[in-house]
PDB file of C-alpha atoms in Angstrom:
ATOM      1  CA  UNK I  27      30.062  54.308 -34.263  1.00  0.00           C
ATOM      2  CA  UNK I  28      30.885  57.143 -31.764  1.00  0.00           C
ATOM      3  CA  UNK I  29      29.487  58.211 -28.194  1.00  0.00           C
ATOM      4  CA  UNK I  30      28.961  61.859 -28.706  1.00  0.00           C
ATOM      5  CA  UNK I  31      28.642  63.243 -24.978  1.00  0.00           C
ATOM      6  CA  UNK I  32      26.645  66.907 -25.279  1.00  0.00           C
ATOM      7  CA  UNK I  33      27.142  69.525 -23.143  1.00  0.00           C
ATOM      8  CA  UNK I  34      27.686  67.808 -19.772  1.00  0.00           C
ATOM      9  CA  UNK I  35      29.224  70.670 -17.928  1.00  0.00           C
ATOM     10  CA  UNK I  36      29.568  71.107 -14.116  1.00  0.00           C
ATOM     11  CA  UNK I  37      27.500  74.756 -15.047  1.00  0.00           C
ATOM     12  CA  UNK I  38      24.227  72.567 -16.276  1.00  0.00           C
ATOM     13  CA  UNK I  39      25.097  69.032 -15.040  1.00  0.00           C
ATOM     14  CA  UNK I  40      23.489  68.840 -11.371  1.00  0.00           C
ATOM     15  CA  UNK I  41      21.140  67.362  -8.808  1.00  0.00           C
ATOM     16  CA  UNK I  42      18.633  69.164  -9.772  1.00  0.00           C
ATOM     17  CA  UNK I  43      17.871  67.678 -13.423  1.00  0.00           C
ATOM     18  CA  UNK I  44      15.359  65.465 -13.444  1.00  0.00           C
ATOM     19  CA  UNK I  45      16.523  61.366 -12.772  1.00  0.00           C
ATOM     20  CA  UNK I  46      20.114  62.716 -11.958  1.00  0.00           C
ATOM     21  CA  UNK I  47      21.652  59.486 -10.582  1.00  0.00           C
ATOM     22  CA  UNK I  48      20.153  57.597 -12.815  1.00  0.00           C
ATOM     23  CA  UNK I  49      21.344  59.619 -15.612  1.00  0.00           C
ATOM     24  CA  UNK I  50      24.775  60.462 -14.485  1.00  0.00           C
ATOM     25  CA  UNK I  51      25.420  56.417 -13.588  1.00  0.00           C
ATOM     26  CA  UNK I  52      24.134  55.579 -17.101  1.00  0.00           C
ATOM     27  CA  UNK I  53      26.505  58.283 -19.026  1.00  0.00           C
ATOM     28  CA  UNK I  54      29.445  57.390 -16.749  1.00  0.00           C
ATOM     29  CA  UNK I  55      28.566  53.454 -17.606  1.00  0.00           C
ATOM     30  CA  UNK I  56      28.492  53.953 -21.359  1.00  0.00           C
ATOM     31  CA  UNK I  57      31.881  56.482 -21.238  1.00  0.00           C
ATOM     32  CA  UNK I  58      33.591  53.982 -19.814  1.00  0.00           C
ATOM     33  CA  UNK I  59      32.177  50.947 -21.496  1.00  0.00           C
ATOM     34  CA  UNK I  60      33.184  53.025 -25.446  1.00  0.00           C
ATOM     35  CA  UNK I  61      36.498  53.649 -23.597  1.00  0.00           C
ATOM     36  CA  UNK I  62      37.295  49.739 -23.118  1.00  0.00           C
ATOM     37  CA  UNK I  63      36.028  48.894 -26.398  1.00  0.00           C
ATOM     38  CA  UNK I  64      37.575  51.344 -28.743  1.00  0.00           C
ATOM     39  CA  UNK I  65      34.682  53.528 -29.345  1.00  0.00           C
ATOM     40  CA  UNK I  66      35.549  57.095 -29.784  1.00  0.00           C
ATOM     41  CA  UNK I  67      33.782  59.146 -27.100  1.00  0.00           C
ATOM     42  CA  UNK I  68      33.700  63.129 -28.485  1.00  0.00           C
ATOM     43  CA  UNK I  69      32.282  65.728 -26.394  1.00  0.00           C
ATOM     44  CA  UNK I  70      30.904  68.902 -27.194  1.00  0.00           C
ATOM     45  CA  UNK I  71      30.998  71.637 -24.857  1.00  0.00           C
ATOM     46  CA  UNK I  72      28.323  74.905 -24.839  1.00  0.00           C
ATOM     47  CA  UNK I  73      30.337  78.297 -24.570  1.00  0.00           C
ATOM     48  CA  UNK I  74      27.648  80.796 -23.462  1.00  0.00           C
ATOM     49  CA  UNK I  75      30.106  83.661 -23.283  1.00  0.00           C
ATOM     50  CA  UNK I  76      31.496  85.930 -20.479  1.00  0.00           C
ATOM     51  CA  UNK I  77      29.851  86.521 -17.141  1.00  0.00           C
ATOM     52  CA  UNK I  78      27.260  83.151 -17.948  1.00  0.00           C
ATOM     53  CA  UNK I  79      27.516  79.824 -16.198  1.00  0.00           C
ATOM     54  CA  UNK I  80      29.197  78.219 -19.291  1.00  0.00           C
ATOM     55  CA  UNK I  81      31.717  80.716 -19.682  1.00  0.00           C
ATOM     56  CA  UNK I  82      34.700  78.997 -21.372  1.00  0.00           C
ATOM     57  CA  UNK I  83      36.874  80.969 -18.704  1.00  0.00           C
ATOM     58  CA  UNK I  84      35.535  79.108 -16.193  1.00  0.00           C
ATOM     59  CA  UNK I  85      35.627  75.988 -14.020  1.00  0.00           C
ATOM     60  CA  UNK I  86      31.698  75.816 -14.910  1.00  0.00           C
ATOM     61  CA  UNK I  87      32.336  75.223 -18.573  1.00  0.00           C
ATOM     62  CA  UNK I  88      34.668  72.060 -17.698  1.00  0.00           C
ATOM     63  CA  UNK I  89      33.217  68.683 -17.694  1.00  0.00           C
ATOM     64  CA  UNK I  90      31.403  67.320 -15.263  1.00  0.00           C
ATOM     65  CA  UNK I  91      34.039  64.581 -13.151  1.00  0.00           C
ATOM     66  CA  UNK I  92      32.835  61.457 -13.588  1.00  0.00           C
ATOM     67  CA  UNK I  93      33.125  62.134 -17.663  1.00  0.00           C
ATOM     68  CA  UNK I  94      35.759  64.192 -17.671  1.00  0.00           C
ATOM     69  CA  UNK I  95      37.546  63.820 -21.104  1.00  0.00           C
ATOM     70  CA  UNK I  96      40.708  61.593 -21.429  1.00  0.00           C
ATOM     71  CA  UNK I  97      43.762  64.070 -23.186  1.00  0.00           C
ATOM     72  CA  UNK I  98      43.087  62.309 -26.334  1.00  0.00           C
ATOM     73  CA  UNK I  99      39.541  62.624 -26.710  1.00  0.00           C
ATOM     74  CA  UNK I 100      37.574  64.997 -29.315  1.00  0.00           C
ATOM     75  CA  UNK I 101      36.032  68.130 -28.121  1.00  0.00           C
ATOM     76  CA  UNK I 102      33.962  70.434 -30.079  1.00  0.00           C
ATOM     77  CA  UNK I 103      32.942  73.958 -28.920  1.00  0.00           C
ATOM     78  CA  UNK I 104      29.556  75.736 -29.818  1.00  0.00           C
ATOM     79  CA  UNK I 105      27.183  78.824 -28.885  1.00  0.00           C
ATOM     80  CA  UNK I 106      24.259  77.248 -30.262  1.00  0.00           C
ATOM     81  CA  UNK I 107      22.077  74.222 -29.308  1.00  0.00           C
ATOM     82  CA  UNK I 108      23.013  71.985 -32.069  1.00  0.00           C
ATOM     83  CA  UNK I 109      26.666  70.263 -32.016  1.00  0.00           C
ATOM     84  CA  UNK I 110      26.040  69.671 -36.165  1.00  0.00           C
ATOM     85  CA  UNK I 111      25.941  73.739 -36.280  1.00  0.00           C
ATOM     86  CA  UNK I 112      28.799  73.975 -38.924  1.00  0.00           C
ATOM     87  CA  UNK I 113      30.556  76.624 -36.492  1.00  0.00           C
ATOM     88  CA  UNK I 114      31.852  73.289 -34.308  1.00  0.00           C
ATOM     89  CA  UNK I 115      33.147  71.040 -37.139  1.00  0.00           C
ATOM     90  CA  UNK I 116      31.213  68.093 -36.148  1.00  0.00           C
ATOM     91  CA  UNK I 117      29.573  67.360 -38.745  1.00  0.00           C
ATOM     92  CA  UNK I 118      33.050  67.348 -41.484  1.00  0.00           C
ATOM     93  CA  UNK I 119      34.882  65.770 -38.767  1.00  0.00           C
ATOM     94  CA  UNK I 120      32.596  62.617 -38.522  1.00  0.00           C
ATOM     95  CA  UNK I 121      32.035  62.295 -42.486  1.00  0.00           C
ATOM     96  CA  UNK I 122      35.235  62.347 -43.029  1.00  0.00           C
ATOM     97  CA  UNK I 123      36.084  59.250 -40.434  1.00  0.00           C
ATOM     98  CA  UNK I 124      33.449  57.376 -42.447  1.00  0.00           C
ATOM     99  CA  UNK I 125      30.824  57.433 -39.115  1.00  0.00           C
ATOM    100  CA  UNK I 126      27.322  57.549 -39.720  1.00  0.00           C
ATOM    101  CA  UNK I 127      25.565  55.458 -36.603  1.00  0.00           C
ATOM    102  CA  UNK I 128      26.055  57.558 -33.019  1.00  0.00           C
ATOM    103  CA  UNK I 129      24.781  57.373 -29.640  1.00  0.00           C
ATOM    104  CA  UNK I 130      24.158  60.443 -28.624  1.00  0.00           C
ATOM    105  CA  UNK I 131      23.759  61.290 -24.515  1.00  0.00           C
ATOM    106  CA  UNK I 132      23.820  64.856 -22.497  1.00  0.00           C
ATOM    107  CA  UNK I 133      21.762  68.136 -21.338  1.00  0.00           C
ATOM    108  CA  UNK I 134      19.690  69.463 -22.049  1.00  0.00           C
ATOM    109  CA  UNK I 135      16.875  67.211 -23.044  1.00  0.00           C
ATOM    110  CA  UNK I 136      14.276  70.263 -24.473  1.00  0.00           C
ATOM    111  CA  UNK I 137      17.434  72.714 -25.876  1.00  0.00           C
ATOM    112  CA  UNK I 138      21.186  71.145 -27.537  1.00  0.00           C
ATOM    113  CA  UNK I 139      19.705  67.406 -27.228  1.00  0.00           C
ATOM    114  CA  UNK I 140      16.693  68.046 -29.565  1.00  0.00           C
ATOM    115  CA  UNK I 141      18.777  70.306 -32.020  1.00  0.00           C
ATOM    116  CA  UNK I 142      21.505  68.280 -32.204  1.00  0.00           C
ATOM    117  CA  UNK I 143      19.191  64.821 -32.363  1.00  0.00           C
ATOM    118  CA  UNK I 144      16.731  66.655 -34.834  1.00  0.00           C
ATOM    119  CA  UNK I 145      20.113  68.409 -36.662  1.00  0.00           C
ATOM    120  CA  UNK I 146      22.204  64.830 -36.908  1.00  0.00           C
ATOM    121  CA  UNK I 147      19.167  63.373 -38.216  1.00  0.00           C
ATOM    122  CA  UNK I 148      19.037  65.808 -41.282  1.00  0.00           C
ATOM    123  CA  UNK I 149      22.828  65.654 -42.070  1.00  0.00           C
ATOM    124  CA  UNK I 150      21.958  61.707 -42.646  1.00  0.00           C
ATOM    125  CA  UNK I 151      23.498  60.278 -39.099  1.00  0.00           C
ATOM    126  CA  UNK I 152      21.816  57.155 -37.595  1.00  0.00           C
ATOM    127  CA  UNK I 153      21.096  58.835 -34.079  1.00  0.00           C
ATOM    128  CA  UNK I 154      20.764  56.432 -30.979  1.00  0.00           C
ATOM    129  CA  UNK I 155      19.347  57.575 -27.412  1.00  0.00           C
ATOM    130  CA  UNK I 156      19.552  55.311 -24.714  1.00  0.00           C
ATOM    131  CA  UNK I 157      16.880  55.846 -22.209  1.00  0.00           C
ATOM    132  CA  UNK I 158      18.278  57.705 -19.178  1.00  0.00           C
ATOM    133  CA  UNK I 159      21.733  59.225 -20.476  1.00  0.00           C
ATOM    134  CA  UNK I 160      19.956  63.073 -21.220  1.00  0.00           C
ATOM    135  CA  UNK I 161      17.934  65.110 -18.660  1.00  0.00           C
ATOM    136  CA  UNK I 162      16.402  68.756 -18.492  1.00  0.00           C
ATOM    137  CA  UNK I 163      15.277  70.812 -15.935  1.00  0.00           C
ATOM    138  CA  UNK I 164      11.721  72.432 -15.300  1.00  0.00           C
ATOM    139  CA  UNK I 165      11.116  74.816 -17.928  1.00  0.00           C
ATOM    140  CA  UNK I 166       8.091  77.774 -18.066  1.00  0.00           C
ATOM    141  CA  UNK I 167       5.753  75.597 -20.346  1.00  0.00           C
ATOM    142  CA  UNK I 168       7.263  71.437 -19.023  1.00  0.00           C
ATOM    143  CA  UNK I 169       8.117  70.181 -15.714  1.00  0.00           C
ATOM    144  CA  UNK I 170      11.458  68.351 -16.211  1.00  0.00           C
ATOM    145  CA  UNK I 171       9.890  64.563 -16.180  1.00  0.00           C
ATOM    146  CA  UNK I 172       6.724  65.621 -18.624  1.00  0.00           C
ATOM    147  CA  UNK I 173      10.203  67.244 -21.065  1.00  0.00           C
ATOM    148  CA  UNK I 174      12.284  64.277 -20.897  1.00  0.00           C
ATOM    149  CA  UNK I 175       9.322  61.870 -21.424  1.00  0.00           C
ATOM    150  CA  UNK I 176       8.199  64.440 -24.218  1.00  0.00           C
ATOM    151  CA  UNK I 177      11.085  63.752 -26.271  1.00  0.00           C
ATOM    152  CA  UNK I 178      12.034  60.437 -25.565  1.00  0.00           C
ATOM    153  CA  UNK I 179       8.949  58.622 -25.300  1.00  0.00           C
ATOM    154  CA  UNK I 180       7.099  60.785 -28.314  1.00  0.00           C
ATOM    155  CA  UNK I 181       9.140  63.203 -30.160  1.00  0.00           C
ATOM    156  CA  UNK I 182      12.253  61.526 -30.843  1.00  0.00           C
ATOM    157  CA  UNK I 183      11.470  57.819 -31.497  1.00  0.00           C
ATOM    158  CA  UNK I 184      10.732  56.492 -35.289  1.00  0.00           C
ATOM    159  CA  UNK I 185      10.823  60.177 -36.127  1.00  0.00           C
ATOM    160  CA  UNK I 186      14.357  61.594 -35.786  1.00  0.00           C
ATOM    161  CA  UNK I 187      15.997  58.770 -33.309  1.00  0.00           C
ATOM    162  CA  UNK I 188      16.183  55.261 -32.672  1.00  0.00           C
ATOM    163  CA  UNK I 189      15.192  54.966 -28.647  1.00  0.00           C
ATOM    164  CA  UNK I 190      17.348  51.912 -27.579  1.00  0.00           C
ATOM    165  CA  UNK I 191      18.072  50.860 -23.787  1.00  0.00           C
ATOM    166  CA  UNK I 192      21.382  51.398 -21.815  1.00  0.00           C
ATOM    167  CA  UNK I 193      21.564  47.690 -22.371  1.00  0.00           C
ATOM    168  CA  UNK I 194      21.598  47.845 -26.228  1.00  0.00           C
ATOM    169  CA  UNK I 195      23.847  50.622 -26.209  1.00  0.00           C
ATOM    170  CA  UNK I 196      26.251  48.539 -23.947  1.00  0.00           C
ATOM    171  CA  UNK I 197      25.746  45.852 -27.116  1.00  0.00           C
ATOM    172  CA  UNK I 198      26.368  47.754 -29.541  1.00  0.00           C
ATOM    173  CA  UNK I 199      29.449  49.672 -28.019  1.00  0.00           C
ATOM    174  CA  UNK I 200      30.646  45.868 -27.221  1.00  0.00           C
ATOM    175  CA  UNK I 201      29.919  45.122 -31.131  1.00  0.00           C
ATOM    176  CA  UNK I 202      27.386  43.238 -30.528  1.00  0.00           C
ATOM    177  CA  UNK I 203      24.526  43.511 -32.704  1.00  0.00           C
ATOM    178  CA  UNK I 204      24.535  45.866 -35.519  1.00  0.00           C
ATOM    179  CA  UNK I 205      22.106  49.050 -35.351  1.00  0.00           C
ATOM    180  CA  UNK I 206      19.573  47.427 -37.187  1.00  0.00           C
ATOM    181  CA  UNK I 207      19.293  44.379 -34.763  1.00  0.00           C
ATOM    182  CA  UNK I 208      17.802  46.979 -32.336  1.00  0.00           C
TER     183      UNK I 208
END
């Protein structure tokens, strides 16, 4: 098992995404929870390219603080939604450590969330979501609550994901219950 944390960059990770403290005390909680059980946290940041918010020359493309990256933690690097895009490496990286069940948190809920829940799915991974630990903002066609309740309430669940709560992630970081107790 592995906590993959998805593009949670001080560019895109803010106050204004919908449930922020809730969110960003959940991901913090579950970083540090894989952290003091010997879970492998690996992050994948979204390089947008020069001049954007998440330009990789930036202090925008860094991690948010509170889940800022420890020196020997994973990170993975992408210009697409998806972290499984075979540009990052994701995808050989984790097959080849024998990992196939992963909880999977981050931003945005409606863009690299859904591609990389939908994408993880059809490479064969076991993805998890824990309520709480992805948000969006308001988009032309969703408000921010009506996308994150979209995709985690109906598009996501027995389809592509397994919707667990921050409690059963905290389990099965903790070892637990195995993924198929949930």
């Amino acid at each position: 098992m592995i906590l993959l944390v998805v593009d949670t960059q001080k560019g895109c990770f803010n106050e204004d995404l919908y449930a922020f403290e809730t969110v960003r005390k959940n991901i913090k909680q579950l970083i540090s929870v894989a952290r003091e059980n010997d879970v492998e946290v690996v992050y994948v940041q979204h390089d947008d390219g020069s001049g954007t918010d998440l330009d990789k020359s930036t202090d925008s493309y860094e991690i948010y603080g509170d889940f800022a990256p420890k020196k020997n933690e994973r990170r993975f690097e992408k210009n697409v939604n998806s972290a499984f895009h075979p540009m990052t490496g994701l995808t050989e990286y984790l097959k080849s450590k024998g990992e196939k069940d992963i909880i999977t948190i981050g931003v945005s809920t409606d863009y690299c969330m859904d591609a990389t829940i939908k994408s993880g799915f059809e490479k064969g991974f076991n993805m998890l979501v824990p309520a709480y630990t992805n948000s969006t903002y308001d988009n032309p066609y969703f408000d921010k609550e009506t996308a994150y309740k979209y995709y985690n309430e109906f598009m996501w669940g027995r389809r592509y994901a397994k919707i667990i709560t921050v409690e059963q992630a905290v389990q099965l970081l903790k070892s637990e219950i195995a993924t198929t107790d949930i």
